Amino acid sequence: MKLKIAILAGDGIGPEVTNEAVNILKAVAEFGGHDFSFVPLLLGGVAITATGSPLPTATLDACLESDAVLLGAVGDKKFDALSPDKRPEAGLLQIRHALGGFANLRPSIAYPALSANSPLRPEVTEGANILFVRELLGGLYFGSPREWNKSTGEAWNTMRYTKAEVARVARVAFELASKRRKKVTSVDKANVLEVSQLWRATVTEVARDFPSVTLEHQLVDSMAMHLMNIPRNFDVVLTENLFGDILSDEASIITGSLGMLPSATIGGTVNLFEPVHGSAPDIAGTGKANPLGAILTAAMLLRHSANLEQDASAIEAAVRTVLADGHRTADIARGNAAAAVNASAQHLVSTTEMGKLVHQALAQSIDQRQSMHAV
Ligand code: NAD
């Protein structure tokens, strides 16, 4: 398979974690005989320094010509004095908008080896594996009219959706659920909001095309509670923009560290893949950054932009193996009650060491797969 991947490593720990994710993608290409090419491009603070713009035209053009975009993180304190539209983060918002993805995917997974890292009790998080599908281009963040009228002391925003906007993101959720545990939980506030009534009616209509998938509706307020009570009950959770923003952050505590969280934005001209975390200036250059969020993001890229499900799953399995073997970057060792008890079973590793360990585990599992095929 041929794949051209735009690499926007960005600022702070962005290049450190992206480097490890690219190494894993190179390994997949080598093992599988694929032709992956990587196009490094400037975005964020590094782009401002080099060109004066957080999203240079050359970067945008090259992204639009690629098969997928892999982003690290942007943000640099030295540009804090600039107006928001000139800061590194503006480049991130512009590239997301220009690529046009409307479905944001965020997994929340409880890794058994990290069960003591979540503030939730292990018996609560056990077995949790949720995929959020959040609508990204509509709803309250974009609807008009919107205004803050300072003379009257009023402000308003509009939560607005068309049936077509709801149907297209619902379809993504059902398609993904049909390849997972076959359940979609659609979140709304249909007891109060007309826009949620449209949402619920449209999702129900789309569900008829996916008879193998069970659909349930949850009101957003009770969903916030159920997520923390019985997270293992959920498979794919479908939400509009604002509800998904809040609930996916809430559910991230199931995993226990920001450094472990991947994301994908699909449905636009080119799919965009980025770890959830930012540029973490407090640890940049120290070798403490956890590259697993970026590596798991690379797995999502293979799944959603290359249809290489087996390789995506192999990367995810390699991450589980490395964690089960006790390897930890500082963020996932810190404050871990089990680590204190089992100190001898834990190995503190750097960003690059963690990347190498995942590479080794992946190589072993692919070797096993290939020798099974050979038999
Ligand atoms: P952050 O995500 O960068 O960091 C929050 C905390 O989590 C820090 O203590 C950091 O050390 C830790 N952390 C984050 N990623 C980690 C990893 N992979 N391994 C270990 N620890 C990790 O958020 P912030 O501090 O609020 O923002 C820093 C900069 O990043 C700001 O300029 C902000 O605007 C930007 N930002 C960018 C993105 C993005 O690029 N997608 C997202 C959020 C924030």
Short mmCIF file of C-alpha atoms and ligand atoms in Angstrom, two decimals:
data_model
loop_
_atom_site.label_atom_id
_atom_site.label_comp_id
_atom_site.label_asym_id
_atom_site.label_seq_id
_atom_site.Cartn_x
_atom_site.Cartn_y
_atom_site.Cartn_z
CA MET A 1 0.00 0.00 0.00
CA LYS A 2 1.18 3.51 -0.87
CA LEU A 3 0.56 6.26 1.68
CA LYS A 4 1.77 9.85 1.78
CA ILE A 5 1.66 11.19 5.34
CA ALA A 6 2.08 14.88 6.18
CA ILE A 7 3.97 15.24 9.47
CA LEU A 8 3.24 18.38 11.50
CA ALA A 9 5.36 17.77 14.60
CA GLY A 10 4.86 21.30 15.96
CA ASP A 11 6.28 22.61 19.23
CA GLY A 12 7.48 21.49 22.67
CA ILE A 13 7.11 17.72 23.06
CA GLY A 14 5.33 17.54 19.66
CA PRO A 15 8.51 16.58 17.72
CA GLU A 16 9.63 14.16 20.48
CA VAL A 17 6.44 12.09 20.51
CA THR A 18 5.82 12.38 16.76
CA ASN A 19 9.29 10.98 16.09
CA GLU A 20 8.36 7.82 18.00
CA ALA A 21 5.02 7.54 16.17
CA VAL A 22 6.76 7.89 12.79
CA ASN A 23 9.28 5.19 13.76
CA ILE A 24 6.38 2.84 14.44
CA LEU A 25 4.76 3.68 11.10
CA LYS A 26 8.11 3.05 9.36
CA ALA A 27 8.29 -0.34 11.07
CA VAL A 28 4.77 -1.23 9.88
CA ALA A 29 5.75 -0.20 6.34
CA GLU A 30 8.93 -2.29 6.48
CA PHE A 31 7.27 -5.39 7.94
CA GLY A 32 4.28 -5.20 5.60
CA GLY A 33 6.15 -4.17 2.42
CA HIS A 34 4.19 -0.90 2.25
CA ASP A 35 5.38 2.29 0.60
CA PHE A 36 4.82 5.01 3.23
CA SER A 37 6.34 8.44 2.60
CA PHE A 38 6.60 11.14 5.26
CA VAL A 39 6.50 14.86 4.45
CA PRO A 40 7.73 17.03 7.37
CA LEU A 41 5.96 20.40 7.47
CA LEU A 42 5.89 23.47 9.69
CA LEU A 43 2.95 24.30 11.96
CA GLY A 44 2.58 26.41 15.11
CA GLY A 45 5.43 28.24 16.86
CA VAL A 46 8.14 26.70 14.67
CA ALA A 47 6.23 27.92 11.61
CA ILE A 48 5.92 31.46 13.04
CA THR A 49 9.66 31.56 13.67
CA ALA A 50 10.48 30.35 10.16
CA THR A 51 7.79 32.10 8.11
CA GLY A 52 5.82 34.52 10.29
CA SER A 53 2.63 32.46 9.94
CA PRO A 54 1.36 29.65 12.24
CA LEU A 55 0.00 27.82 9.16
CA PRO A 56 2.13 28.62 6.11
CA THR A 57 0.42 28.16 2.73
CA ALA A 58 3.04 25.56 1.78
CA THR A 59 2.02 23.45 4.80
CA LEU A 60 -1.67 23.68 4.00
CA ASP A 61 -1.15 22.85 0.31
CA ALA A 62 1.04 19.84 1.13
CA CYS A 63 -1.50 18.57 3.71
CA LEU A 64 -4.30 18.78 1.17
CA GLU A 65 -2.18 16.70 -1.24
CA SER A 66 -1.43 13.98 1.32
CA ASP A 67 -3.38 10.85 2.27
CA ALA A 68 -3.33 11.64 6.01
CA VAL A 69 -1.99 14.27 8.38
CA LEU A 70 -0.18 13.33 11.62
CA LEU A 71 0.14 16.23 14.05
CA GLY A 72 2.17 16.42 17.27
CA ALA A 73 1.21 19.48 19.33
CA VAL A 74 1.53 23.24 19.09
CA GLY A 75 2.01 26.01 21.63
CA ASP A 76 4.98 28.04 22.82
CA LYS A 77 5.01 30.58 25.67
CA LYS A 78 7.26 32.91 23.69
CA PHE A 79 4.29 33.81 21.46
CA ASP A 80 1.84 34.44 24.34
CA ALA A 81 1.94 38.21 23.76
CA LEU A 82 0.63 37.84 20.19
CA SER A 83 -3.08 38.23 19.47
CA PRO A 84 -4.96 34.89 19.45
CA ASP A 85 -5.21 34.80 15.63
CA LYS A 86 -1.40 35.00 15.31
CA ARG A 87 -0.42 32.48 18.01
CA PRO A 88 0.71 28.88 17.31
CA GLU A 89 -2.73 27.55 18.37
CA ALA A 90 -4.35 29.57 15.54
CA GLY A 91 -2.49 27.34 13.09
CA LEU A 92 -4.06 24.29 14.70
CA LEU A 93 -7.59 25.68 14.45
CA GLN A 94 -6.96 26.73 10.83
CA ILE A 95 -5.64 23.34 9.72
CA ARG A 96 -8.53 21.51 11.43
CA HIS A 97 -10.99 23.81 9.69
CA ALA A 98 -9.25 23.59 6.29
CA LEU A 99 -9.20 19.78 6.32
CA GLY A 100 -12.93 19.83 7.03
CA GLY A 101 -13.31 16.71 9.22
CA PHE A 102 -16.73 16.60 10.88
CA ALA A 103 -16.34 13.49 13.05
CA ASN A 104 -13.88 13.58 15.93
CA LEU A 105 -12.99 10.14 17.32
CA ARG A 106 -11.58 9.80 20.83
CA PRO A 107 -11.10 6.42 22.50
CA SER A 108 -11.25 6.12 26.30
CA ILE A 109 -9.71 2.83 27.30
CA ALA A 110 -8.95 1.35 30.71
CA TYR A 111 -5.56 -0.38 30.45
CA PRO A 112 -5.40 -3.07 33.17
CA ALA A 113 -1.72 -2.28 33.80
CA LEU A 114 -2.62 1.35 34.54
CA SER A 115 -5.73 0.71 36.59
CA ALA A 116 -4.25 2.44 39.65
CA ASN A 117 -3.54 5.61 37.61
CA SER A 118 -7.19 6.54 37.18
CA PRO A 119 -8.86 8.38 40.04
CA LEU A 120 -11.73 5.90 39.53
CA ARG A 121 -11.55 2.57 41.37
CA PRO A 122 -10.18 -0.33 39.25
CA GLU A 123 -13.45 -2.28 39.62
CA VAL A 124 -15.27 0.71 38.05
CA THR A 125 -12.92 1.18 35.08
CA GLU A 126 -12.32 -2.54 34.45
CA GLY A 127 -13.27 -3.49 30.88
CA ALA A 128 -14.01 0.09 29.78
CA ASN A 129 -13.37 0.65 26.07
CA ILE A 130 -15.37 3.60 24.72
CA LEU A 131 -15.08 5.34 21.39
CA PHE A 132 -16.48 8.87 21.34
CA VAL A 133 -17.76 10.12 17.99
CA ARG A 134 -18.22 13.86 18.39
CA GLU A 135 -19.74 16.10 15.72
CA LEU A 136 -17.14 18.81 15.17
CA LEU A 137 -18.38 21.43 12.72
CA GLY A 138 -21.87 22.33 13.94
CA GLY A 139 -23.82 23.08 17.11
CA LEU A 140 -23.33 25.85 19.62
CA TYR A 141 -19.73 26.65 18.69
CA PHE A 142 -20.62 27.62 15.13
CA GLY A 143 -24.36 28.43 15.05
CA SER A 144 -25.60 31.94 14.35
CA PRO A 145 -26.91 34.30 15.55
CA ARG A 146 -24.23 34.72 18.19
CA GLU A 147 -23.45 37.92 20.01
CA TRP A 148 -22.38 39.55 23.24
CA ASN A 149 -24.30 42.81 23.35
CA LYS A 150 -22.39 44.80 25.94
CA SER A 151 -24.79 47.74 25.91
CA THR A 152 -27.81 45.63 26.87
CA GLY A 153 -25.85 43.16 28.99
CA GLU A 154 -27.13 40.16 26.98
CA ALA A 155 -25.29 37.44 25.10
CA TRP A 156 -26.52 34.53 23.02
CA ASN A 157 -25.32 31.57 21.00
CA THR A 158 -27.29 29.22 18.81
CA MET A 159 -27.21 25.44 18.86
CA ARG A 160 -28.16 24.67 15.29
CA TYR A 161 -28.02 21.43 13.29
CA THR A 162 -29.40 20.32 9.95
CA LYS A 163 -30.71 16.82 9.48
CA ALA A 164 -27.91 16.15 6.95
CA GLU A 165 -25.21 17.17 9.46
CA VAL A 166 -26.63 14.82 12.08
CA ALA A 167 -27.12 11.95 9.64
CA ARG A 168 -23.54 12.00 8.32
CA VAL A 169 -21.92 11.83 11.77
CA ALA A 170 -24.46 9.23 12.95
CA ARG A 171 -23.53 7.07 9.97
CA VAL A 172 -19.84 7.23 11.02
CA ALA A 173 -20.81 6.12 14.56
CA PHE A 174 -22.91 3.17 13.34
CA GLU A 175 -20.28 2.05 10.84
CA LEU A 176 -17.62 2.05 13.58
CA ALA A 177 -19.93 0.32 16.08
CA SER A 178 -20.70 -2.41 13.53
CA LYS A 179 -16.97 -3.32 13.65
CA ARG A 180 -16.83 -3.16 17.47
CA ARG A 181 -19.32 -4.30 20.14
CA LYS A 182 -22.31 -3.18 18.06
CA LYS A 183 -23.82 -0.59 20.34
CA VAL A 184 -24.32 3.15 19.83
CA THR A 185 -25.29 5.43 22.72
CA SER A 186 -26.55 8.72 21.31
CA VAL A 187 -26.38 11.66 23.71
CA ASP A 188 -28.81 14.60 23.60
CA LYS A 189 -31.08 16.77 25.71
CA ALA A 190 -34.29 15.88 23.86
CA ASN A 191 -36.50 16.51 26.91
CA VAL A 192 -35.73 20.25 26.64
CA LEU A 193 -34.10 21.20 23.31
CA GLU A 194 -35.73 21.08 19.86
CA VAL A 195 -32.29 20.70 18.27
CA SER A 196 -31.88 17.52 20.34
CA GLN A 197 -35.28 16.27 19.18
CA LEU A 198 -34.07 16.61 15.58
CA TRP A 199 -30.84 14.88 16.63
CA ARG A 200 -32.71 11.95 18.24
CA ALA A 201 -35.17 11.51 15.36
CA THR A 202 -32.38 11.58 12.76
CA VAL A 203 -30.13 9.14 14.66
CA THR A 204 -33.11 6.79 15.06
CA GLU A 205 -33.73 6.96 11.30
CA VAL A 206 -30.06 6.24 10.45
CA ALA A 207 -30.09 3.29 12.88
CA ARG A 208 -32.59 1.48 10.63
CA ASP A 209 -29.77 0.99 8.08
CA PHE A 210 -27.68 -0.82 10.73
CA PRO A 211 -29.91 -3.59 12.10
CA SER A 212 -26.97 -5.39 13.75
CA VAL A 213 -26.21 -2.35 15.95
CA THR A 214 -28.21 -1.58 19.10
CA LEU A 215 -29.10 2.08 19.60
CA GLU A 216 -29.80 3.65 22.98
CA HIS A 217 -30.48 7.32 23.74
CA GLN A 218 -29.14 9.02 26.88
CA LEU A 219 -29.77 12.52 28.15
CA VAL A 220 -26.47 14.35 28.54
CA ASP A 221 -26.87 15.00 32.27
CA SER A 222 -27.49 11.37 33.21
CA MET A 223 -24.81 10.29 30.71
CA ALA A 224 -22.23 12.32 32.65
CA MET A 225 -23.13 10.22 35.69
CA HIS A 226 -23.35 6.81 33.95
CA LEU A 227 -19.93 7.32 32.37
CA MET A 228 -18.32 7.44 35.80
CA ASN A 229 -20.55 4.75 37.30
CA ILE A 230 -20.45 1.96 34.71
CA PRO A 231 -18.11 2.98 31.85
CA ARG A 232 -17.89 -0.61 30.58
CA ASN A 233 -21.55 -0.38 29.51
CA PHE A 234 -20.67 1.89 26.57
CA ASP A 235 -19.21 1.08 23.18
CA VAL A 236 -19.59 3.95 20.66
CA VAL A 237 -20.89 7.20 22.17
CA LEU A 238 -22.31 9.63 19.60
CA THR A 239 -22.60 13.30 20.57
CA GLU A 240 -23.06 16.76 19.19
CA ASN A 241 -20.18 19.22 19.47
CA LEU A 242 -20.51 20.78 22.95
CA PHE A 243 -21.72 17.65 24.75
CA GLY A 244 -18.87 15.64 23.19
CA ASP A 245 -16.28 18.24 24.16
CA ILE A 246 -17.27 17.92 27.82
CA LEU A 247 -18.02 14.18 28.00
CA SER A 248 -14.87 13.03 26.16
CA ASP A 249 -12.72 15.04 28.57
CA GLU A 250 -14.63 13.55 31.51
CA ALA A 251 -14.14 10.02 30.15
CA SER A 252 -10.40 10.57 29.60
CA ILE A 253 -9.86 10.02 33.33
CA ILE A 254 -10.74 6.36 32.74
CA THR A 255 -7.33 5.97 31.04
CA GLY A 256 -5.53 7.99 33.68
CA SER A 257 -3.01 10.12 31.76
CA LEU A 258 -3.26 12.79 29.10
CA GLY A 259 -0.13 11.32 27.52
CA MET A 260 -2.02 8.12 26.63
CA LEU A 261 -4.87 9.64 24.60
CA PRO A 262 -5.07 9.52 20.79
CA SER A 263 -7.62 11.17 18.48
CA ALA A 264 -8.67 11.29 14.84
CA THR A 265 -10.81 13.71 12.88
CA ILE A 266 -12.34 12.14 9.82
CA GLY A 267 -14.87 12.82 7.10
CA GLY A 268 -13.20 15.85 5.50
CA THR A 269 -10.83 16.23 2.55
CA VAL A 270 -7.95 14.60 4.43
CA ASN A 271 -8.13 12.87 7.82
CA LEU A 272 -6.23 14.48 10.70
CA PHE A 273 -4.64 12.46 13.52
CA GLU A 274 -3.30 14.02 16.73
CA PRO A 275 -2.69 13.03 20.33
CA VAL A 276 -5.04 14.87 22.71
CA HIS A 277 -2.28 16.52 24.75
CA GLY A 278 -0.60 19.87 24.09
CA SER A 279 3.05 20.88 23.71
CA ALA A 280 3.77 20.38 27.46
CA PRO A 281 6.48 23.08 27.72
CA ASP A 282 7.11 22.03 31.35
CA ILE A 283 8.69 18.74 30.23
CA ALA A 284 9.85 19.52 26.66
CA GLY A 285 13.43 18.44 26.06
CA THR A 286 13.65 16.35 29.26
CA GLY A 287 12.88 12.95 27.69
CA LYS A 288 9.88 12.59 30.02
CA ALA A 289 7.13 12.89 27.39
CA ASN A 290 4.93 9.84 27.03
CA PRO A 291 4.88 8.92 23.32
CA LEU A 292 2.07 6.34 23.67
CA GLY A 293 -0.72 8.83 22.84
CA ALA A 294 1.11 9.69 19.61
CA ILE A 295 1.84 6.02 18.86
CA LEU A 296 -1.82 5.09 19.43
CA THR A 297 -2.70 8.01 17.15
CA ALA A 298 -0.54 6.40 14.45
CA ALA A 299 -2.58 3.21 14.93
CA MET A 300 -5.77 5.23 14.34
CA LEU A 301 -4.20 6.62 11.17
CA LEU A 302 -3.60 3.12 9.83
CA ARG A 303 -7.17 2.09 10.74
CA HIS A 304 -9.04 5.11 9.39
CA SER A 305 -6.89 6.33 6.48
CA ALA A 306 -5.28 3.11 5.23
CA ASN A 307 -7.73 0.39 6.25
CA LEU A 308 -4.82 -1.52 7.84
CA GLU A 309 -6.87 -2.83 10.75
CA GLN A 310 -4.52 -5.72 11.54
CA ASP A 311 -1.52 -3.39 11.84
CA ALA A 312 -3.49 -0.86 13.89
CA SER A 313 -4.53 -3.61 16.31
CA ALA A 314 -0.95 -4.92 16.43
CA ILE A 315 0.32 -1.48 17.53
CA GLU A 316 -2.39 -1.27 20.20
CA ALA A 317 -1.49 -4.77 21.40
CA ALA A 318 2.21 -3.82 21.50
CA VAL A 319 1.36 -0.83 23.73
CA ARG A 320 -0.59 -3.13 26.08
CA THR A 321 2.35 -5.56 26.20
CA VAL A 322 4.85 -2.85 27.08
CA LEU A 323 2.58 -1.54 29.83
CA ALA A 324 1.91 -5.04 31.15
CA ASP A 325 5.69 -5.59 31.29
CA GLY A 326 5.89 -2.67 33.72
CA HIS A 327 7.49 0.01 31.53
CA ARG A 328 6.40 3.52 32.47
CA THR A 329 7.16 7.09 31.44
CA ALA A 330 7.06 9.49 34.38
CA ASP A 331 3.43 10.56 33.87
CA ILE A 332 2.09 7.03 34.25
CA ALA A 333 4.42 6.01 37.08
CA ARG A 334 3.78 9.10 39.14
CA GLY A 335 1.19 8.81 41.93
CA ASN A 336 0.56 5.19 41.06
CA ALA A 337 -0.36 3.33 44.25
CA ALA A 338 0.42 -0.02 42.63
CA ALA A 339 3.83 1.32 41.62
CA ALA A 340 4.66 2.00 45.23
CA VAL A 341 3.70 -1.55 46.20
CA ASN A 342 5.31 -3.15 43.17
CA ALA A 343 8.24 -0.80 42.75
CA SER A 344 10.50 -3.61 41.58
CA ALA A 345 8.12 -4.51 38.76
CA GLN A 346 8.14 -0.97 37.32
CA HIS A 347 10.77 0.41 34.97
CA LEU A 348 10.94 4.15 34.44
CA VAL A 349 11.80 4.84 30.79
CA SER A 350 12.37 7.87 28.58
CA THR A 351 10.38 8.90 25.51
CA THR A 352 12.75 7.20 23.09
CA GLU A 353 13.11 4.07 25.24
CA MET A 354 9.32 3.74 25.36
CA GLY A 355 9.20 4.09 21.56
CA LYS A 356 11.85 1.37 21.16
CA LEU A 357 9.99 -0.98 23.51
CA VAL A 358 6.78 -0.63 21.50
CA HIS A 359 8.81 -1.21 18.32
CA GLN A 360 10.26 -4.44 19.78
CA ALA A 361 6.86 -5.72 20.94
CA LEU A 362 5.37 -4.90 17.54
CA ALA A 363 8.21 -6.65 15.70
CA GLN A 364 7.72 -9.76 17.83
CA SER A 365 3.97 -9.91 17.22
CA ILE A 366 4.36 -9.33 13.47
CA ASP A 367 7.06 -12.05 13.35
CA GLN A 368 4.65 -14.44 15.07
CA ARG A 369 1.87 -13.49 12.64
CA GLN A 370 4.12 -14.04 9.64
CA SER A 371 5.39 -17.39 10.88
CA MET A 372 1.80 -18.52 11.52
CA HIS A 373 0.95 -17.60 7.92
CA ALA A 374 4.02 -19.48 6.71
CA VAL A 375 2.96 -22.73 8.46
P1 NAD B 1 -0.58 20.13 27.88
O1 NAD B 1 -1.42 19.04 27.37
O2 NAD B 1 0.55 20.56 27.05
O3 NAD B 1 0.02 19.74 29.34
C1 NAD B 1 -0.80 19.52 30.49
C2 NAD B 1 -0.02 18.66 31.51
O4 NAD B 1 0.06 17.32 31.03
C3 NAD B 1 1.43 19.14 31.71
O5 NAD B 1 1.79 18.93 33.04
C4 NAD B 1 2.24 18.21 30.82
O6 NAD B 1 3.57 18.01 31.24
C5 NAD B 1 1.43 16.92 30.86
N1 NAD B 1 1.53 16.18 29.59
C6 NAD B 1 0.92 16.50 28.42
N2 NAD B 1 1.26 15.62 27.48
C7 NAD B 1 2.09 14.73 28.06
C8 NAD B 1 2.78 13.58 27.60
N3 NAD B 1 2.69 13.15 26.32
N4 NAD B 1 3.56 12.91 28.47
C9 NAD B 1 3.68 13.29 29.74
N5 NAD B 1 3.03 14.37 30.25
C10 NAD B 1 2.25 15.09 29.41
O7 NAD B 1 -1.56 21.37 28.18
P2 NAD B 1 -1.21 22.86 28.66
O8 NAD B 1 -0.06 22.83 29.61
O9 NAD B 1 -2.49 23.43 29.07
O10 NAD B 1 -0.76 23.62 27.34
C11 NAD B 1 0.60 23.77 26.92
C12 NAD B 1 0.60 24.36 25.52
O11 NAD B 1 0.00 23.44 24.60
C13 NAD B 1 -0.21 25.66 25.40
O12 NAD B 1 0.45 26.51 24.52
C14 NAD B 1 -1.54 25.19 24.81
O13 NAD B 1 -2.19 26.20 24.09
C15 NAD B 1 -1.07 24.08 23.90
N6 NAD B 1 -2.07 23.03 23.60
C16 NAD B 1 -1.99 22.47 22.38
C17 NAD B 1 -2.83 21.42 22.07
C18 NAD B 1 -2.65 20.77 20.74
O14 NAD B 1 -1.67 21.02 20.07
N7 NAD B 1 -3.54 19.88 20.34
C19 NAD B 1 -3.74 20.92 23.00
C20 NAD B 1 -3.77 21.51 24.27
C21 NAD B 1 -2.92 22.55 24.56
#
